[in-house]
Amino acid sequence: MSAKKWKVAIVGCGSFAGGQYLPDIGKVKGAELVATCDILPERAEEYARRAGISQWYSSVDELLAKCDFDILMDAASIPAHHEINMKALAAGKHVFSQKPAGGSVEEVSQQMALAQKMGVKMNAAPVHAMRHSNRKARQLIQDNVIGKVTTVRCQVAHGGPEYFQYRDVNPSWFYEPGSGALYDMGVHGLHYVTDIMGPAKAVGCMAACSLPTRMIRTGKFDGEIMQTDKLPDNYIITLDFGNDAIGEVYTGFCQRATRIPTMEVYGDYGTISFVSDPGEARPHLEVYYDHPETGITGWMRPRDRQERETFYCDTFCLQDLIDAIEQDKNPVLSMARHRHIVEILNVIPECIKTGRILPLSTTFSKEDTDRG
């Protein structure tokens, strides 16, 4: 592995980038933040000041024209991702994109084709496949600890962007077509379950707009009332993975709090539960083991040296991309996996409209997600 420093530019200086990427890029081996970019110049300048760098830009075009960098991290708003990613790829930059990278299978396919044409690497959020808990669960399943997997249940939701995060920009854009709870939160649940179960064969969904008006509870617009009736904010998604295995994802902006595990995987020998304790930001695993031939039945928490030594941060996406560049392999957070999730997001509205379970045409394989 080379000692090269990969120069990184962040596009989109919102609260997520400031809370997740800005503090942690320096922890990623081989990464160096050199520039920030935002359509609000004062935010780009402020983030550059916080990072101790001098380069900041108010447009992607200006960034690409004037800045010498290798990797673009696209943390802009959801509707802007496709245009930004295409411009960066066309300029020969490696790209990490926040989710979803594009609004349709066609857009993601265009990005994949352009990345291949330009000889650059690309990956996309979410990053859950890189968590130790996900990797450990896959190993337990491979080792037949819970036997034949029959079912997965996942819940990734919160009370809305106006409720749980401080924001200095009005969050009403989250409730406009092209954004919404499905694209903001549902993508996480779908990433979780497809990482464990593989690609789905078919999808169904029940949804509702349960809270058509909302009060902003934090930040600059605290106390203001928003109309949020253009899209559903409450989803129950069902998935058919084939081989008699099924799944369910609950997602949306209607969950103020919960004690339900993030995910549970059920097999004929037991259960793997992704449990978050109070004050614990990321889930750990608990396993219910039921092997009659051993005479052992009960719950236990797997522990190993790796779990104690592994930290988690959202900038694992950047480490994944750098590893893929340096080792010329597919990222774990592959675009083939991402495109499959985007197809599910695209098909869900038709499922809601028709009340039908609909087939899926995209897929991904182990070769698409090189685990290194």
CSV table of C-alpha atoms in Angstrom, one decimal:
chain,number,residue,atom,x,y,z
A,1,MET,CA,0.0,0.0,0.0
A,2,SER,CA,1.4,3.4,-1.0
A,3,ALA,CA,2.1,6.3,1.4
A,4,LYS,CA,0.2,8.7,-0.9
A,5,LYS,CA,-2.0,11.3,0.8
A,6,TRP,CA,-5.4,11.3,-0.9
A,7,LYS,CA,-6.7,14.9,-1.1
A,8,VAL,CA,-10.4,15.1,-0.2
A,9,ALA,CA,-12.9,17.8,-0.9
A,10,ILE,CA,-16.3,17.9,0.9
A,11,VAL,CA,-19.4,19.2,-1.0
A,12,GLY,CA,-22.3,20.1,1.2
A,13,CYS,CA,-21.5,21.7,4.5
A,14,GLY,CA,-24.6,20.8,6.5
A,15,SER,CA,-25.0,19.5,10.0
A,16,PHE,CA,-24.2,15.9,9.0
A,17,ALA,CA,-20.9,16.7,7.3
A,18,GLY,CA,-20.0,19.0,10.2
A,19,GLY,CA,-20.8,16.4,12.9
A,20,GLN,CA,-19.6,13.2,11.1
A,21,TYR,CA,-17.0,13.9,8.4
A,22,LEU,CA,-15.2,17.0,9.5
A,23,PRO,CA,-14.0,15.6,12.8
A,24,ASP,CA,-13.1,12.2,11.5
A,25,ILE,CA,-11.4,12.5,8.1
A,26,GLY,CA,-8.1,12.9,9.8
A,27,LYS,CA,-8.5,9.5,11.4
A,28,VAL,CA,-8.6,7.8,8.0
A,29,LYS,CA,-5.2,6.5,6.9
A,30,GLY,CA,-4.0,8.3,3.8
A,31,ALA,CA,-6.8,10.9,3.7
A,32,GLU,CA,-6.3,14.7,3.9
A,33,LEU,CA,-9.1,17.2,3.7
A,34,VAL,CA,-8.1,20.1,1.4
A,35,ALA,CA,-11.3,21.9,0.5
A,36,THR,CA,-14.9,22.6,1.4
A,37,CYS,CA,-17.8,23.6,-0.9
A,38,ASP,CA,-21.3,24.7,-0.3
A,39,ILE,CA,-23.9,26.9,-2.1
A,40,LEU,CA,-23.9,29.1,1.0
A,41,PRO,CA,-20.4,30.6,0.9
A,42,GLU,CA,-20.4,31.5,4.6
A,43,ARG,CA,-20.9,27.8,5.5
A,44,ALA,CA,-18.1,26.6,3.2
A,45,GLU,CA,-15.8,29.3,4.7
A,46,GLU,CA,-16.8,28.4,8.2
A,47,TYR,CA,-16.2,24.6,7.7
A,48,ALA,CA,-12.8,25.4,6.1
A,49,ARG,CA,-11.9,27.5,9.1
A,50,ARG,CA,-13.0,24.7,11.5
A,51,ALA,CA,-10.8,22.2,9.5
A,52,GLY,CA,-7.8,24.5,9.5
A,53,ILE,CA,-7.6,24.7,5.7
A,54,SER,CA,-7.7,27.7,3.4
A,55,GLN,CA,-9.6,26.5,0.3
A,56,TRP,CA,-13.4,26.9,0.2
A,57,TYR,CA,-15.7,27.2,-2.8
A,58,SER,CA,-19.4,28.2,-3.4
A,59,SER,CA,-20.0,25.9,-6.4
A,60,VAL,CA,-19.0,22.5,-7.6
A,61,ASP,CA,-17.9,23.9,-10.9
A,62,GLU,CA,-15.5,26.3,-9.2
A,63,LEU,CA,-14.2,23.6,-7.0
A,64,LEU,CA,-13.4,21.3,-10.0
A,65,ALA,CA,-11.9,24.2,-12.0
A,66,LYS,CA,-9.6,25.6,-9.3
A,67,CYS,CA,-8.8,22.9,-6.7
A,68,ASP,CA,-6.3,20.1,-6.9
A,69,PHE,CA,-7.9,17.1,-5.1
A,70,ASP,CA,-8.5,13.3,-5.7
A,71,ILE,CA,-11.7,12.4,-3.9
A,72,LEU,CA,-15.0,14.2,-3.7
A,73,MET,CA,-17.3,13.5,-0.8
A,74,ASP,CA,-20.8,14.4,-1.8
A,75,ALA,CA,-22.7,15.4,1.3
A,76,ALA,CA,-25.1,17.7,-0.4
A,77,SER,CA,-28.9,17.5,-0.3
A,78,ILE,CA,-30.5,14.4,-1.8
A,79,PRO,CA,-31.8,16.0,-5.0
A,80,ALA,CA,-28.4,17.4,-5.9
A,81,HIS,CA,-26.4,14.1,-5.7
A,82,HIS,CA,-26.7,12.9,-9.3
A,83,GLU,CA,-25.6,16.2,-10.9
A,84,ILE,CA,-22.7,16.6,-8.5
A,85,ASN,CA,-21.5,13.0,-8.8
A,86,MET,CA,-21.6,13.1,-12.6
A,87,LYS,CA,-19.6,16.4,-12.8
A,88,ALA,CA,-17.0,15.0,-10.4
A,89,LEU,CA,-16.7,11.7,-12.3
A,90,ALA,CA,-16.4,13.5,-15.6
A,91,ALA,CA,-13.5,15.5,-14.1
A,92,GLY,CA,-11.7,12.2,-13.2
A,93,LYS,CA,-12.3,12.4,-9.5
A,94,HIS,CA,-13.0,9.4,-7.3
A,95,VAL,CA,-16.4,9.8,-5.6
A,96,PHE,CA,-18.1,8.9,-2.4
A,97,SER,CA,-21.8,9.8,-2.4
A,98,GLN,CA,-24.2,10.2,0.5
A,99,LYS,CA,-27.4,8.3,0.0
A,100,PRO,CA,-29.0,7.9,-2.4
A,101,ALA,CA,-26.4,8.6,-5.1
A,102,GLY,CA,-29.1,9.1,-7.7
A,103,GLY,CA,-32.9,9.2,-7.7
A,104,SER,CA,-33.4,6.2,-10.1
A,105,VAL,CA,-31.7,3.0,-11.3
A,106,GLU,CA,-31.0,4.8,-14.5
A,107,GLU,CA,-29.1,7.7,-12.8
A,108,VAL,CA,-27.0,5.3,-10.7
A,109,SER,CA,-26.3,3.2,-13.8
A,110,GLN,CA,-25.1,6.4,-15.5
A,111,GLN,CA,-22.7,7.1,-12.7
A,112,MET,CA,-21.4,3.5,-12.6
A,113,ALA,CA,-20.8,3.6,-16.4
A,114,LEU,CA,-19.0,7.0,-16.2
A,115,ALA,CA,-16.8,5.9,-13.3
A,116,GLN,CA,-15.8,2.8,-15.3
A,117,LYS,CA,-15.1,5.0,-18.4
A,118,MET,CA,-13.0,7.4,-16.5
A,119,GLY,CA,-11.1,4.7,-14.6
A,120,VAL,CA,-12.1,6.0,-11.2
A,121,LYS,CA,-13.6,4.4,-8.1
A,122,MET,CA,-17.0,5.2,-6.6
A,123,ASN,CA,-18.9,4.1,-3.5
A,124,ALA,CA,-22.0,5.2,-1.6
A,125,ALA,CA,-23.6,5.4,1.8
A,126,PRO,CA,-25.0,3.9,4.0
A,127,VAL,CA,-21.9,2.3,5.6
A,128,HIS,CA,-23.5,-0.3,7.8
A,129,ALA,CA,-21.9,-3.2,5.9
A,130,MET,CA,-18.6,-2.1,7.3
A,131,ARG,CA,-19.7,-2.1,11.0
A,132,HIS,CA,-18.2,-4.8,13.1
A,133,SER,CA,-21.7,-5.9,14.2
A,134,ASN,CA,-22.7,-6.6,10.6
A,135,ARG,CA,-19.5,-8.4,9.7
A,136,LYS,CA,-19.8,-10.5,12.9
A,137,ALA,CA,-23.4,-11.4,12.1
A,138,ARG,CA,-22.5,-12.5,8.6
A,139,GLN,CA,-19.8,-14.7,10.0
A,140,LEU,CA,-22.2,-16.3,12.6
A,141,ILE,CA,-24.6,-17.0,9.8
A,142,GLN,CA,-21.9,-18.5,7.6
A,143,ASP,CA,-20.8,-20.7,10.6
A,144,ASN,CA,-24.4,-22.0,10.9
A,145,VAL,CA,-24.8,-20.7,14.5
A,146,ILE,CA,-28.5,-19.9,14.0
A,147,GLY,CA,-29.1,-22.5,11.3
A,148,LYS,CA,-31.2,-21.7,8.2
A,149,VAL,CA,-32.1,-18.1,8.1
A,150,THR,CA,-35.8,-17.6,7.6
A,151,THR,CA,-36.6,-14.0,8.5
A,152,VAL,CA,-35.0,-10.6,9.1
A,153,ARG,CA,-36.8,-7.6,10.7
A,154,CYS,CA,-35.3,-4.2,10.8
A,155,GLN,CA,-36.4,-0.7,12.0
A,156,VAL,CA,-34.6,2.5,11.2
A,157,ALA,CA,-36.6,5.5,11.9
A,158,HIS,CA,-36.7,8.7,14.0
A,159,GLY,CA,-39.1,11.6,14.8
A,160,GLY,CA,-38.2,13.7,11.7
A,161,PRO,CA,-35.2,15.9,10.8
A,162,GLU,CA,-36.9,18.8,12.5
A,163,TYR,CA,-37.2,16.9,15.8
A,164,PHE,CA,-33.9,15.1,16.6
A,165,GLN,CA,-31.2,17.2,14.9
A,166,TYR,CA,-30.2,20.8,15.4
A,167,ARG,CA,-30.5,22.6,12.0
A,168,ASP,CA,-29.7,26.2,11.0
A,169,VAL,CA,-31.4,25.7,7.6
A,170,ASN,CA,-35.2,25.1,7.3
A,171,PRO,CA,-35.7,21.3,7.2
A,172,SER,CA,-38.9,21.4,5.1
A,173,TRP,CA,-37.0,20.2,2.0
A,174,PHE,CA,-36.9,16.8,3.6
A,175,TYR,CA,-40.7,16.5,3.0
A,176,GLU,CA,-40.6,17.5,-0.7
A,177,PRO,CA,-40.8,15.1,-3.6
A,178,GLY,CA,-37.3,13.8,-4.4
A,179,SER,CA,-36.5,13.6,-0.7
A,180,GLY,CA,-38.7,12.2,2.1
A,181,ALA,CA,-38.5,9.6,4.8
A,182,LEU,CA,-38.1,6.7,2.4
A,183,TYR,CA,-34.9,8.1,0.8
A,184,ASP,CA,-33.6,9.6,4.0
A,185,MET,CA,-34.2,6.7,6.4
A,186,GLY,CA,-35.6,3.7,4.4
A,187,VAL,CA,-32.3,3.4,2.5
A,188,HIS,CA,-30.6,2.5,5.9
A,189,GLY,CA,-33.0,-0.3,6.7
A,190,LEU,CA,-32.8,-1.7,3.2
A,191,HIS,CA,-29.0,-1.6,3.3
A,192,TYR,CA,-29.0,-3.5,6.7
A,193,VAL,CA,-31.2,-6.3,5.5
A,194,THR,CA,-29.7,-6.8,2.1
A,195,ASP,CA,-26.2,-6.9,3.7
A,196,ILE,CA,-27.4,-9.8,5.7
A,197,MET,CA,-29.7,-11.5,3.3
A,198,GLY,CA,-28.4,-10.5,-0.1
A,199,PRO,CA,-30.5,-9.0,-2.9
A,200,ALA,CA,-34.3,-9.2,-2.7
A,201,LYS,CA,-36.5,-10.8,-5.4
A,202,ALA,CA,-39.7,-8.8,-4.7
A,203,VAL,CA,-41.0,-6.0,-2.6
A,204,GLY,CA,-44.3,-4.8,-1.1
A,205,CYS,CA,-45.1,-1.8,1.1
A,206,MET,CA,-47.8,-0.2,3.2
A,207,ALA,CA,-47.4,3.6,3.9
A,208,ALA,CA,-49.2,6.6,5.3
A,209,CYS,CA,-48.7,10.3,5.7
A,210,SER,CA,-49.4,10.1,9.5
A,211,LEU,CA,-48.3,13.7,10.5
A,212,PRO,CA,-49.3,16.2,7.7
A,213,THR,CA,-48.1,19.2,9.8
A,214,ARG,CA,-45.1,19.3,12.1
A,215,MET,CA,-43.4,21.8,14.5
A,216,ILE,CA,-39.7,22.4,14.1
A,217,ARG,CA,-38.2,21.6,17.5
A,218,THR,CA,-34.6,22.7,17.2
A,219,GLY,CA,-32.3,25.2,15.6
A,220,LYS,CA,-32.9,28.6,13.9
A,221,PHE,CA,-36.5,27.8,13.0
A,222,ASP,CA,-37.5,26.4,16.4
A,223,GLY,CA,-41.3,26.6,16.9
A,224,GLU,CA,-42.3,27.1,13.2
A,225,ILE,CA,-45.0,24.9,11.7
A,226,MET,CA,-44.4,23.1,8.5
A,227,GLN,CA,-46.8,21.5,6.0
A,228,THR,CA,-45.5,17.9,5.5
A,229,ASP,CA,-48.3,16.3,3.6
A,230,LYS,CA,-46.7,15.7,0.1
A,231,LEU,CA,-45.2,12.4,0.9
A,232,PRO,CA,-45.7,9.4,3.2
A,233,ASP,CA,-43.8,9.6,6.5
A,234,ASN,CA,-44.5,6.1,7.8
A,235,TYR,CA,-43.6,2.9,6.0
A,236,ILE,CA,-43.7,-0.9,6.5
A,237,ILE,CA,-41.7,-2.6,3.7
A,238,THR,CA,-41.9,-6.3,3.1
A,239,LEU,CA,-39.2,-8.2,1.1
A,240,ASP,CA,-39.0,-11.7,-0.5
A,241,PHE,CA,-35.4,-12.9,-0.7
A,242,GLY,CA,-36.2,-16.2,-2.3
A,243,ASN,CA,-35.3,-19.7,-0.8
A,244,ASP,CA,-38.3,-19.2,1.6
A,245,ALA,CA,-36.7,-16.3,3.3
A,246,ILE,CA,-38.6,-13.0,3.9
A,247,GLY,CA,-38.0,-9.7,5.6
A,248,GLU,CA,-39.6,-6.5,7.0
A,249,VAL,CA,-38.3,-3.0,7.3
A,250,TYR,CA,-40.1,-0.3,9.4
A,251,THR,CA,-39.0,3.2,8.6
A,252,GLY,CA,-40.1,6.8,8.6
A,253,PHE,CA,-40.3,10.0,10.5
A,254,CYS,CA,-42.9,9.0,13.1
A,255,GLN,CA,-40.7,7.4,15.8
A,256,ARG,CA,-40.0,9.6,18.7
A,257,ALA,CA,-38.2,6.9,20.6
A,258,THR,CA,-37.9,3.1,20.7
A,259,ARG,CA,-36.5,0.1,22.6
A,260,ILE,CA,-36.8,-2.2,19.7
A,261,PRO,CA,-33.5,-3.7,18.4
A,262,THR,CA,-32.3,-2.2,15.2
A,263,MET,CA,-32.4,-5.6,13.5
A,264,GLU,CA,-33.1,-9.2,14.3
A,265,VAL,CA,-32.3,-12.2,12.2
A,266,TYR,CA,-34.2,-15.4,12.8
A,267,GLY,CA,-33.0,-18.9,12.0
A,268,ASP,CA,-34.2,-22.4,12.9
A,269,TYR,CA,-31.4,-22.7,15.6
A,270,GLY,CA,-31.7,-19.2,17.1
A,271,THR,CA,-31.7,-15.4,16.7
A,272,ILE,CA,-29.1,-12.7,16.2
A,273,SER,CA,-30.3,-9.4,17.7
A,274,PHE,CA,-28.7,-6.0,17.0
A,275,VAL,CA,-29.2,-4.3,20.4
A,276,SER,CA,-28.5,-0.7,21.3
A,277,ASP,CA,-28.1,0.0,25.0
A,278,PRO,CA,-29.1,3.4,26.4
A,279,GLY,CA,-26.2,5.8,25.6
A,280,GLU,CA,-24.7,3.4,23.1
A,281,ALA,CA,-24.6,5.0,19.6
A,282,ARG,CA,-24.1,1.8,17.7
A,283,PRO,CA,-25.7,-1.6,18.1
A,284,HIS,CA,-23.9,-4.7,19.5
A,285,LEU,CA,-24.9,-8.3,18.9
A,286,GLU,CA,-26.8,-10.6,21.2
A,287,VAL,CA,-27.4,-14.2,20.1
A,288,TYR,CA,-30.1,-16.7,21.2
A,289,TYR,CA,-28.6,-20.2,20.8
A,290,ASP,CA,-30.8,-23.2,20.7
A,291,HIS,CA,-29.1,-26.5,19.7
A,292,PRO,CA,-30.9,-29.4,21.3
A,293,GLU,CA,-27.9,-31.8,20.7
A,294,THR,CA,-25.7,-29.6,23.0
A,295,GLY,CA,-28.2,-29.1,25.7
A,296,ILE,CA,-27.4,-25.4,25.6
A,297,THR,CA,-30.2,-22.8,25.2
A,298,GLY,CA,-30.2,-19.1,26.0
A,299,TRP,CA,-29.0,-15.6,25.2
A,300,MET,CA,-25.3,-14.6,25.0
A,301,ARG,CA,-23.3,-11.7,23.8
A,302,PRO,CA,-20.4,-12.6,21.4
A,303,ARG,CA,-17.2,-10.8,22.2
A,304,ASP,CA,-13.9,-10.9,20.6
A,305,ARG,CA,-10.7,-8.9,20.4
A,306,GLN,CA,-11.7,-7.2,17.2
A,307,GLU,CA,-14.8,-5.8,18.7
A,308,ARG,CA,-12.8,-4.1,21.5
A,309,GLU,CA,-10.3,-2.7,19.0
A,310,THR,CA,-12.6,-1.5,16.3
A,311,PHE,CA,-14.1,2.0,16.4
A,312,TYR,CA,-17.0,3.1,14.2
A,313,CYS,CA,-17.4,6.3,12.3
A,314,ASP,CA,-19.2,7.4,9.2
A,315,THR,CA,-15.9,8.1,7.5
A,316,PHE,CA,-15.3,4.4,7.1
A,317,CYS,CA,-16.8,5.1,3.7
A,318,LEU,CA,-13.6,7.0,2.9
A,319,GLN,CA,-11.4,4.2,4.1
A,320,ASP,CA,-13.4,1.8,1.9
A,321,LEU,CA,-12.9,4.0,-1.1
A,322,ILE,CA,-9.2,4.5,-0.5
A,323,ASP,CA,-8.7,0.8,-0.1
A,324,ALA,CA,-10.5,0.1,-3.3
A,325,ILE,CA,-8.4,2.7,-5.2
A,326,GLU,CA,-5.0,1.5,-3.8
A,327,GLN,CA,-5.8,-2.2,-4.1
A,328,ASP,CA,-7.8,-1.9,-7.4
A,329,LYS,CA,-10.8,-3.8,-6.1
A,330,ASN,CA,-14.5,-3.2,-5.7
A,331,PRO,CA,-15.5,-1.2,-2.6
A,332,VAL,CA,-17.5,-3.0,0.1
A,333,LEU,CA,-20.0,-0.2,-0.3
A,334,SER,CA,-20.4,-1.1,-4.0
A,335,MET,CA,-22.5,0.8,-6.5
A,336,ALA,CA,-24.1,-2.5,-7.6
A,337,ARG,CA,-25.4,-3.0,-4.1
A,338,HIS,CA,-26.5,0.7,-4.0
A,339,ARG,CA,-28.3,0.5,-7.3
A,340,HIS,CA,-30.3,-2.5,-6.0
A,341,ILE,CA,-31.4,-0.5,-3.0
A,342,VAL,CA,-32.3,2.4,-5.2
A,343,GLU,CA,-34.5,0.1,-7.4
A,344,ILE,CA,-36.4,-1.0,-4.2
A,345,LEU,CA,-36.9,2.7,-3.3
A,346,ASN,CA,-38.2,3.4,-6.9
A,347,VAL,CA,-40.6,0.4,-6.9
A,348,ILE,CA,-42.1,1.1,-3.4
A,349,PRO,CA,-44.4,3.9,-4.6
A,350,GLU,CA,-46.0,1.6,-7.2
A,351,CYS,CA,-46.4,-1.0,-4.5
A,352,ILE,CA,-48.2,1.5,-2.3
A,353,LYS,CA,-50.4,2.7,-5.2
A,354,THR,CA,-51.4,-0.8,-6.4
A,355,GLY,CA,-51.3,-2.7,-3.1
A,356,ARG,CA,-49.2,-5.4,-4.9
A,357,ILE,CA,-46.0,-7.2,-4.3
A,358,LEU,CA,-43.7,-6.3,-7.3
A,359,PRO,CA,-40.6,-8.1,-8.7
A,360,LEU,CA,-37.1,-6.5,-8.7
A,361,SER,CA,-34.7,-6.8,-11.7
A,362,THR,CA,-31.4,-5.6,-10.3
A,363,THR,CA,-29.1,-7.7,-8.1
A,364,PHE,CA,-25.5,-7.8,-6.7
A,365,SER,CA,-23.1,-10.5,-5.8
A,366,LYS,CA,-20.1,-11.1,-3.6
A,367,GLU,CA,-17.9,-10.0,-6.5
A,368,ASP,CA,-19.6,-6.7,-6.4
A,369,THR,CA,-18.8,-6.1,-2.8
A,370,ASP,CA,-15.2,-7.2,-2.3
A,371,ARG,CA,-14.9,-7.7,1.5
A,372,GLY,CA,-11.1,-7.4,1.4
